[in-house]
Amino acid sequence: PGYEDWDVRHITLSECIRAKRIPPEWADQRKRQWGAGSARYKNRVLGEFAASEEDAIIPLEWVERAIERWQEWNDVTGGLVPIERLTVDVARSGMDKIVYAYRAGYVIARFEEFQKETTMQTASRASAFLSGNPNSICVMDVIGVCPGRYDKVMEEYPERIYAFNSSKATDVKDKSNEFGFTNMRSAAWWKMRELLDPDNHFDVCLPDNDEMTGDLTTPKYIERSGGKIQVEPKDAIRLRIQRSTNYGDSVIMSFWEILEQDMGMEWA
């Protein structure tokens, strides 16, 4: 009340750039990180106050809540906790990153990323982690990449490394027990959605990482005949956002064991 004579309008990104309030390089980088069609890009760069896309698997709000919980967790622990699981999402091309996710309970404690890492370097890094953390396990993506990394670690730690085969068929159902999934990748993404759903009270904590946020909120899904959910293929996502969802994939693989324990899922 009292401001009826004010004229309110939306300030565009191009106006902000012309006024030198936003560097164009910053806007371009956010577009590459989050994707031009993502809710976060629309909110943070275009100022459109967009809600999460209806066909997105994981709403932006749920990821941001998980990031807030991580900040609180880090303030208390300083990140100094025993790591239970290392997840390795292996690069599929020279421009992709190899992303390592370190998990403690319901918390992704930290990430590491490397580019152009050799098979031996990846295997050595995973083996060194398992050697220094005797109560931990390692999960490694094995689809579409040279299996040598996994095989080398398998030779040393056959009981503590697991292959995540995203194209494998699965009988897993969603929480309602009504929908199935076209493959393990779709099941893992959907179960991550259920873990982040505030109504389920798992209180997952995720680091404040822009690429991770973009990765988790970018993939879409469709319902196939026969009551099965299919998550958007990685190649289709890459065409849309011009990069691979390495951070997001490392997160969903990391929580697969928790999903097995808490939601009655079988291990891969």
Tab-separated table of C-alpha atoms in Angstrom:
chain	number	residue	atom	x	y	z
A	1	PRO	CA	0.000	0.000	0.000
A	2	GLY	CA	1.210	3.472	-0.885
A	3	TYR	CA	3.301	2.345	-3.839
A	4	GLU	CA	0.480	2.113	-6.378
A	5	ASP	CA	2.017	4.908	-8.465
A	6	TRP	CA	5.267	2.986	-8.909
A	7	ASP	CA	5.919	1.297	-12.249
A	8	VAL	CA	7.544	-2.114	-11.803
A	9	ARG	CA	9.293	-3.867	-14.659
A	10	HIS	CA	11.778	-6.657	-15.186
A	11	ILE	CA	15.424	-5.694	-15.680
A	12	THR	CA	16.923	-7.888	-18.406
A	13	LEU	CA	20.330	-9.539	-18.453
A	14	SER	CA	21.398	-7.483	-21.480
A	15	GLU	CA	20.534	-4.248	-19.628
A	16	CYS	CA	22.615	-5.361	-16.646
A	17	ILE	CA	25.552	-6.161	-18.930
A	18	ARG	CA	25.300	-2.805	-20.725
A	19	ALA	CA	25.216	-1.058	-17.348
A	20	LYS	CA	28.356	-3.029	-16.369
A	21	ARG	CA	26.588	-4.517	-13.362
A	22	ILE	CA	27.117	-8.079	-14.597
A	23	PRO	CA	30.183	-9.229	-16.575
A	24	PRO	CA	29.121	-11.131	-19.713
A	25	GLU	CA	31.784	-13.738	-18.958
A	26	TRP	CA	30.070	-14.501	-15.642
A	27	ALA	CA	26.716	-14.999	-17.353
A	28	ASP	CA	28.266	-17.246	-20.017
A	29	GLN	CA	29.992	-19.359	-17.385
A	30	ARG	CA	26.756	-19.815	-15.429
A	31	LYS	CA	25.026	-20.882	-18.657
A	32	ARG	CA	27.679	-23.551	-19.206
A	33	GLN	CA	27.461	-24.710	-15.595
A	34	TRP	CA	23.689	-24.826	-15.180
A	35	GLY	CA	22.233	-24.902	-18.691
A	36	ALA	CA	20.219	-22.080	-20.280
A	37	GLY	CA	16.925	-23.832	-19.592
A	38	SER	CA	17.584	-24.700	-15.959
A	39	ALA	CA	15.605	-23.159	-13.120
A	40	ARG	CA	18.801	-21.988	-11.434
A	41	TYR	CA	20.002	-20.128	-14.540
A	42	LYS	CA	16.607	-18.487	-14.933
A	43	ASN	CA	16.563	-17.492	-11.257
A	44	ARG	CA	20.153	-16.401	-10.719
A	45	VAL	CA	21.062	-14.958	-14.133
A	46	LEU	CA	17.875	-13.965	-15.950
A	47	GLY	CA	16.002	-12.926	-12.817
A	48	GLU	CA	12.860	-14.728	-13.921
A	49	PHE	CA	12.122	-16.349	-10.557
A	50	ALA	CA	11.353	-19.632	-12.263
A	51	ALA	CA	10.057	-22.611	-10.385
A	52	SER	CA	11.702	-25.971	-10.999
A	53	GLU	CA	10.758	-27.497	-14.314
A	54	GLU	CA	7.826	-29.872	-14.077
A	55	ASP	CA	9.624	-32.706	-15.842
A	56	ALA	CA	12.911	-32.270	-13.954
A	57	ILE	CA	13.753	-35.186	-11.677
A	58	ILE	CA	15.062	-33.153	-8.751
A	59	PRO	CA	13.677	-29.696	-7.876
A	60	LEU	CA	16.183	-26.901	-7.351
A	61	GLU	CA	14.716	-26.078	-3.923
A	62	TRP	CA	15.526	-29.567	-2.608
A	63	VAL	CA	19.163	-29.280	-3.689
A	64	GLU	CA	19.506	-25.840	-2.123
A	65	ARG	CA	18.127	-27.178	1.173
A	66	ALA	CA	20.725	-29.958	1.082
A	67	ILE	CA	23.452	-27.351	0.511
A	68	GLU	CA	22.245	-25.341	3.520
A	69	ARG	CA	22.405	-28.482	5.673
A	70	TRP	CA	25.948	-29.131	4.445
A	71	GLN	CA	27.024	-25.647	5.530
A	72	GLU	CA	25.656	-26.338	9.019
A	73	TRP	CA	27.328	-29.752	9.088
A	74	ASN	CA	30.662	-28.289	7.991
A	75	ASP	CA	30.489	-25.549	10.623
A	76	VAL	CA	30.169	-28.219	13.309
A	77	THR	CA	32.586	-30.869	12.015
A	78	GLY	CA	35.023	-28.916	9.886
A	79	GLY	CA	34.670	-31.774	7.434
A	80	LEU	CA	36.897	-33.984	9.607
A	81	VAL	CA	34.885	-37.209	9.542
A	82	PRO	CA	35.643	-40.808	8.503
A	83	ILE	CA	34.811	-41.354	4.837
A	84	GLU	CA	32.742	-44.444	4.127
A	85	ARG	CA	32.597	-44.370	0.376
A	86	LEU	CA	34.542	-43.070	-2.598
A	87	THR	CA	32.608	-42.831	-5.856
A	88	VAL	CA	34.418	-42.354	-9.158
A	89	ASP	CA	32.570	-41.035	-12.208
A	90	VAL	CA	34.993	-41.637	-15.053
A	91	ALA	CA	35.406	-39.203	-17.954
A	92	ARG	CA	34.201	-40.370	-21.364
A	93	SER	CA	36.015	-37.806	-23.477
A	94	GLY	CA	39.018	-35.547	-23.276
A	95	MET	CA	36.912	-32.580	-22.157
A	96	ASP	CA	35.039	-34.464	-19.429
A	97	LYS	CA	36.199	-34.524	-15.834
A	98	ILE	CA	36.829	-37.482	-13.592
A	99	VAL	CA	34.913	-36.629	-10.417
A	100	TYR	CA	35.576	-38.243	-7.038
A	101	ALA	CA	32.830	-37.926	-4.404
A	102	TYR	CA	33.641	-38.675	-0.753
A	103	ARG	CA	30.658	-39.622	1.400
A	104	ALA	CA	30.187	-39.945	5.162
A	105	GLY	CA	26.718	-41.147	6.153
A	106	TYR	CA	24.172	-38.905	4.446
A	107	VAL	CA	26.793	-36.267	3.677
A	108	ILE	CA	28.887	-35.764	0.553
A	109	ALA	CA	31.878	-34.379	2.432
A	110	ARG	CA	33.796	-33.145	-0.600
A	111	PHE	CA	34.578	-33.560	-4.293
A	112	GLU	CA	37.783	-33.796	-6.264
A	113	GLU	CA	38.021	-33.395	-10.022
A	114	PHE	CA	40.736	-34.224	-12.538
A	115	GLN	CA	41.030	-33.997	-16.305
A	116	LYS	CA	42.969	-36.275	-18.654
A	117	GLU	CA	43.806	-38.680	-15.858
A	118	THR	CA	45.292	-41.972	-17.027
A	119	THR	CA	43.902	-45.394	-16.184
A	120	MET	CA	46.807	-46.034	-13.830
A	121	GLN	CA	46.390	-42.674	-12.070
A	122	THR	CA	42.708	-43.307	-11.388
A	123	ALA	CA	43.341	-46.859	-10.191
A	124	SER	CA	46.200	-45.720	-7.956
A	125	ARG	CA	44.111	-42.949	-6.430
A	126	ALA	CA	41.243	-45.341	-5.658
A	127	SER	CA	43.582	-47.991	-4.249
A	128	ALA	CA	45.344	-45.448	-2.051
A	129	PHE	CA	41.986	-44.338	-0.657
A	130	LEU	CA	40.944	-47.904	0.161
A	131	SER	CA	44.323	-48.572	1.768
A	132	GLY	CA	44.065	-45.509	4.001
A	133	ASN	CA	40.387	-46.062	4.854
A	134	PRO	CA	40.037	-49.767	5.747
A	135	ASN	CA	36.300	-49.542	6.528
A	136	SER	CA	35.384	-47.901	3.239
A	137	ILE	CA	34.334	-49.068	-0.210
A	138	CYS	CA	34.725	-47.672	-3.711
A	139	VAL	CA	32.090	-47.503	-6.443
A	140	MET	CA	33.222	-46.925	-10.012
A	141	ASP	CA	31.231	-46.210	-13.160
A	142	VAL	CA	32.108	-48.803	-15.812
A	143	ILE	CA	29.794	-47.992	-18.735
A	144	GLY	CA	31.259	-46.579	-21.938
A	145	VAL	CA	34.823	-46.349	-20.618
A	146	CYS	CA	37.881	-48.549	-20.454
A	147	PRO	CA	37.308	-51.106	-17.653
A	148	GLY	CA	41.018	-51.164	-16.853
A	149	ARG	CA	40.631	-48.751	-13.930
A	150	TYR	CA	38.088	-50.967	-12.233
A	151	ASP	CA	40.024	-54.166	-13.021
A	152	LYS	CA	43.242	-52.865	-11.501
A	153	VAL	CA	41.554	-51.907	-8.218
A	154	MET	CA	39.657	-55.191	-8.272
A	155	GLU	CA	42.958	-57.074	-8.205
A	156	GLU	CA	43.897	-55.471	-4.872
A	157	TYR	CA	40.504	-55.004	-3.203
A	158	PRO	CA	38.032	-57.515	-4.700
A	159	GLU	CA	35.671	-57.259	-1.704
A	160	ARG	CA	35.629	-53.466	-1.517
A	161	ILE	CA	35.082	-52.181	-5.043
A	162	TYR	CA	31.773	-52.243	-6.895
A	163	ALA	CA	31.010	-51.606	-10.559
A	164	PHE	CA	28.077	-49.308	-11.248
A	165	ASN	CA	26.521	-50.548	-14.478
A	166	SER	CA	24.038	-47.832	-15.387
A	167	SER	CA	22.518	-49.707	-18.329
A	168	LYS	CA	21.747	-52.835	-16.320
A	169	ALA	CA	18.103	-53.852	-15.976
A	170	THR	CA	16.582	-53.620	-12.500
A	171	ASP	CA	13.401	-54.681	-10.699
A	172	VAL	CA	13.575	-51.713	-8.314
A	173	LYS	CA	10.329	-49.784	-7.759
A	174	ASP	CA	9.711	-46.231	-6.680
A	175	LYS	CA	8.524	-45.382	-3.154
A	176	SER	CA	4.881	-45.911	-4.095
A	177	ASN	CA	5.732	-49.345	-5.511
A	178	GLU	CA	3.816	-48.393	-8.655
A	179	PHE	CA	6.565	-47.407	-11.087
A	180	GLY	CA	9.581	-49.322	-12.297
A	181	PHE	CA	12.597	-48.083	-14.240
A	182	THR	CA	14.071	-48.724	-17.664
A	183	ASN	CA	17.571	-49.272	-16.242
A	184	MET	CA	19.699	-48.830	-13.140
A	185	ARG	CA	20.683	-45.272	-14.054
A	186	SER	CA	17.041	-44.187	-14.100
A	187	ALA	CA	16.415	-45.980	-10.797
A	188	ALA	CA	19.413	-44.359	-9.127
A	189	TRP	CA	18.438	-40.851	-10.249
A	190	TRP	CA	14.852	-41.321	-9.107
A	191	LYS	CA	15.881	-42.760	-5.756
A	192	MET	CA	18.151	-39.744	-5.268
A	193	ARG	CA	15.057	-37.625	-5.791
A	194	GLU	CA	13.323	-39.578	-3.029
A	195	LEU	CA	16.301	-39.115	-0.722
A	196	LEU	CA	16.230	-35.331	-1.254
A	197	ASP	CA	12.455	-35.046	-0.914
A	198	PRO	CA	11.881	-33.083	2.351
A	199	ASP	CA	8.843	-35.225	3.155
A	200	ASN	CA	11.090	-38.294	3.512
A	201	HIS	CA	13.337	-36.641	6.166
A	202	PHE	CA	16.674	-38.169	5.126
A	203	ASP	CA	18.437	-34.785	5.531
A	204	VAL	CA	21.045	-35.410	2.844
A	205	CYS	CA	23.844	-32.813	2.860
A	206	LEU	CA	25.558	-31.666	-0.348
A	207	PRO	CA	28.489	-29.248	-0.868
A	208	ASP	CA	27.864	-25.870	-2.444
A	209	ASN	CA	29.130	-26.689	-5.919
A	210	ASP	CA	27.646	-24.942	-8.949
A	211	GLU	CA	28.238	-27.792	-11.376
A	212	MET	CA	26.728	-30.311	-8.974
A	213	THR	CA	23.633	-28.146	-8.565
A	214	GLY	CA	23.262	-27.796	-12.310
A	215	ASP	CA	23.807	-31.516	-12.829
A	216	LEU	CA	21.227	-32.619	-10.279
A	217	THR	CA	18.508	-30.240	-11.473
A	218	THR	CA	19.049	-30.615	-15.240
A	219	PRO	CA	17.963	-34.182	-16.166
A	220	LYS	CA	14.360	-34.686	-17.223
A	221	TYR	CA	12.289	-37.847	-17.219
A	222	ILE	CA	9.392	-39.437	-19.054
A	223	GLU	CA	7.010	-42.266	-18.217
A	224	ARG	CA	7.278	-45.168	-20.639
A	225	SER	CA	4.626	-47.747	-21.370
A	226	GLY	CA	4.386	-50.458	-18.763
A	227	GLY	CA	4.724	-48.001	-15.895
A	228	LYS	CA	8.477	-47.452	-16.215
A	229	ILE	CA	10.358	-44.194	-15.686
A	230	GLN	CA	13.199	-43.290	-18.020
A	231	VAL	CA	15.695	-40.587	-17.171
A	232	GLU	CA	17.025	-38.441	-20.003
A	233	PRO	CA	20.091	-40.117	-21.595
A	234	LYS	CA	23.503	-38.609	-20.890
A	235	ASP	CA	24.103	-37.845	-24.567
A	236	ALA	CA	20.861	-35.861	-24.747
A	237	ILE	CA	21.810	-33.898	-21.640
A	238	ARG	CA	25.235	-33.170	-23.091
A	239	LEU	CA	23.635	-31.712	-26.222
A	240	ARG	CA	21.458	-29.455	-24.063
A	241	ILE	CA	24.064	-28.130	-21.621
A	242	GLN	CA	27.272	-28.790	-23.572
A	243	ARG	CA	28.921	-30.905	-20.883
A	244	SER	CA	28.543	-34.154	-19.021
A	245	THR	CA	26.809	-34.415	-15.623
A	246	ASN	CA	29.873	-35.861	-13.883
A	247	TYR	CA	29.169	-34.289	-10.480
A	248	GLY	CA	25.541	-35.342	-10.458
A	249	ASP	CA	26.395	-38.882	-11.509
A	250	SER	CA	28.996	-39.194	-8.758
A	251	VAL	CA	26.356	-38.156	-6.198
A	252	ILE	CA	23.682	-40.619	-7.284
A	253	MET	CA	26.188	-43.477	-7.402
A	254	SER	CA	27.482	-42.570	-3.964
A	255	PHE	CA	24.058	-42.925	-2.365
A	256	TRP	CA	23.134	-46.230	-4.010
A	257	GLU	CA	24.073	-48.248	-0.902
A	258	ILE	CA	22.006	-46.022	1.378
A	259	LEU	CA	19.095	-46.467	-0.980
A	260	GLU	CA	19.545	-50.219	-0.729
A	261	GLN	CA	19.556	-50.149	3.074
A	262	ASP	CA	16.802	-47.609	3.712
A	263	MET	CA	14.454	-48.241	0.814
A	264	GLY	CA	14.740	-51.993	0.354
A	265	MET	CA	16.760	-51.863	-2.864
A	266	GLU	CA	19.024	-54.610	-4.098
A	267	TRP	CA	22.690	-53.854	-4.636
A	268	ALA	CA	23.859	-53.562	-8.229
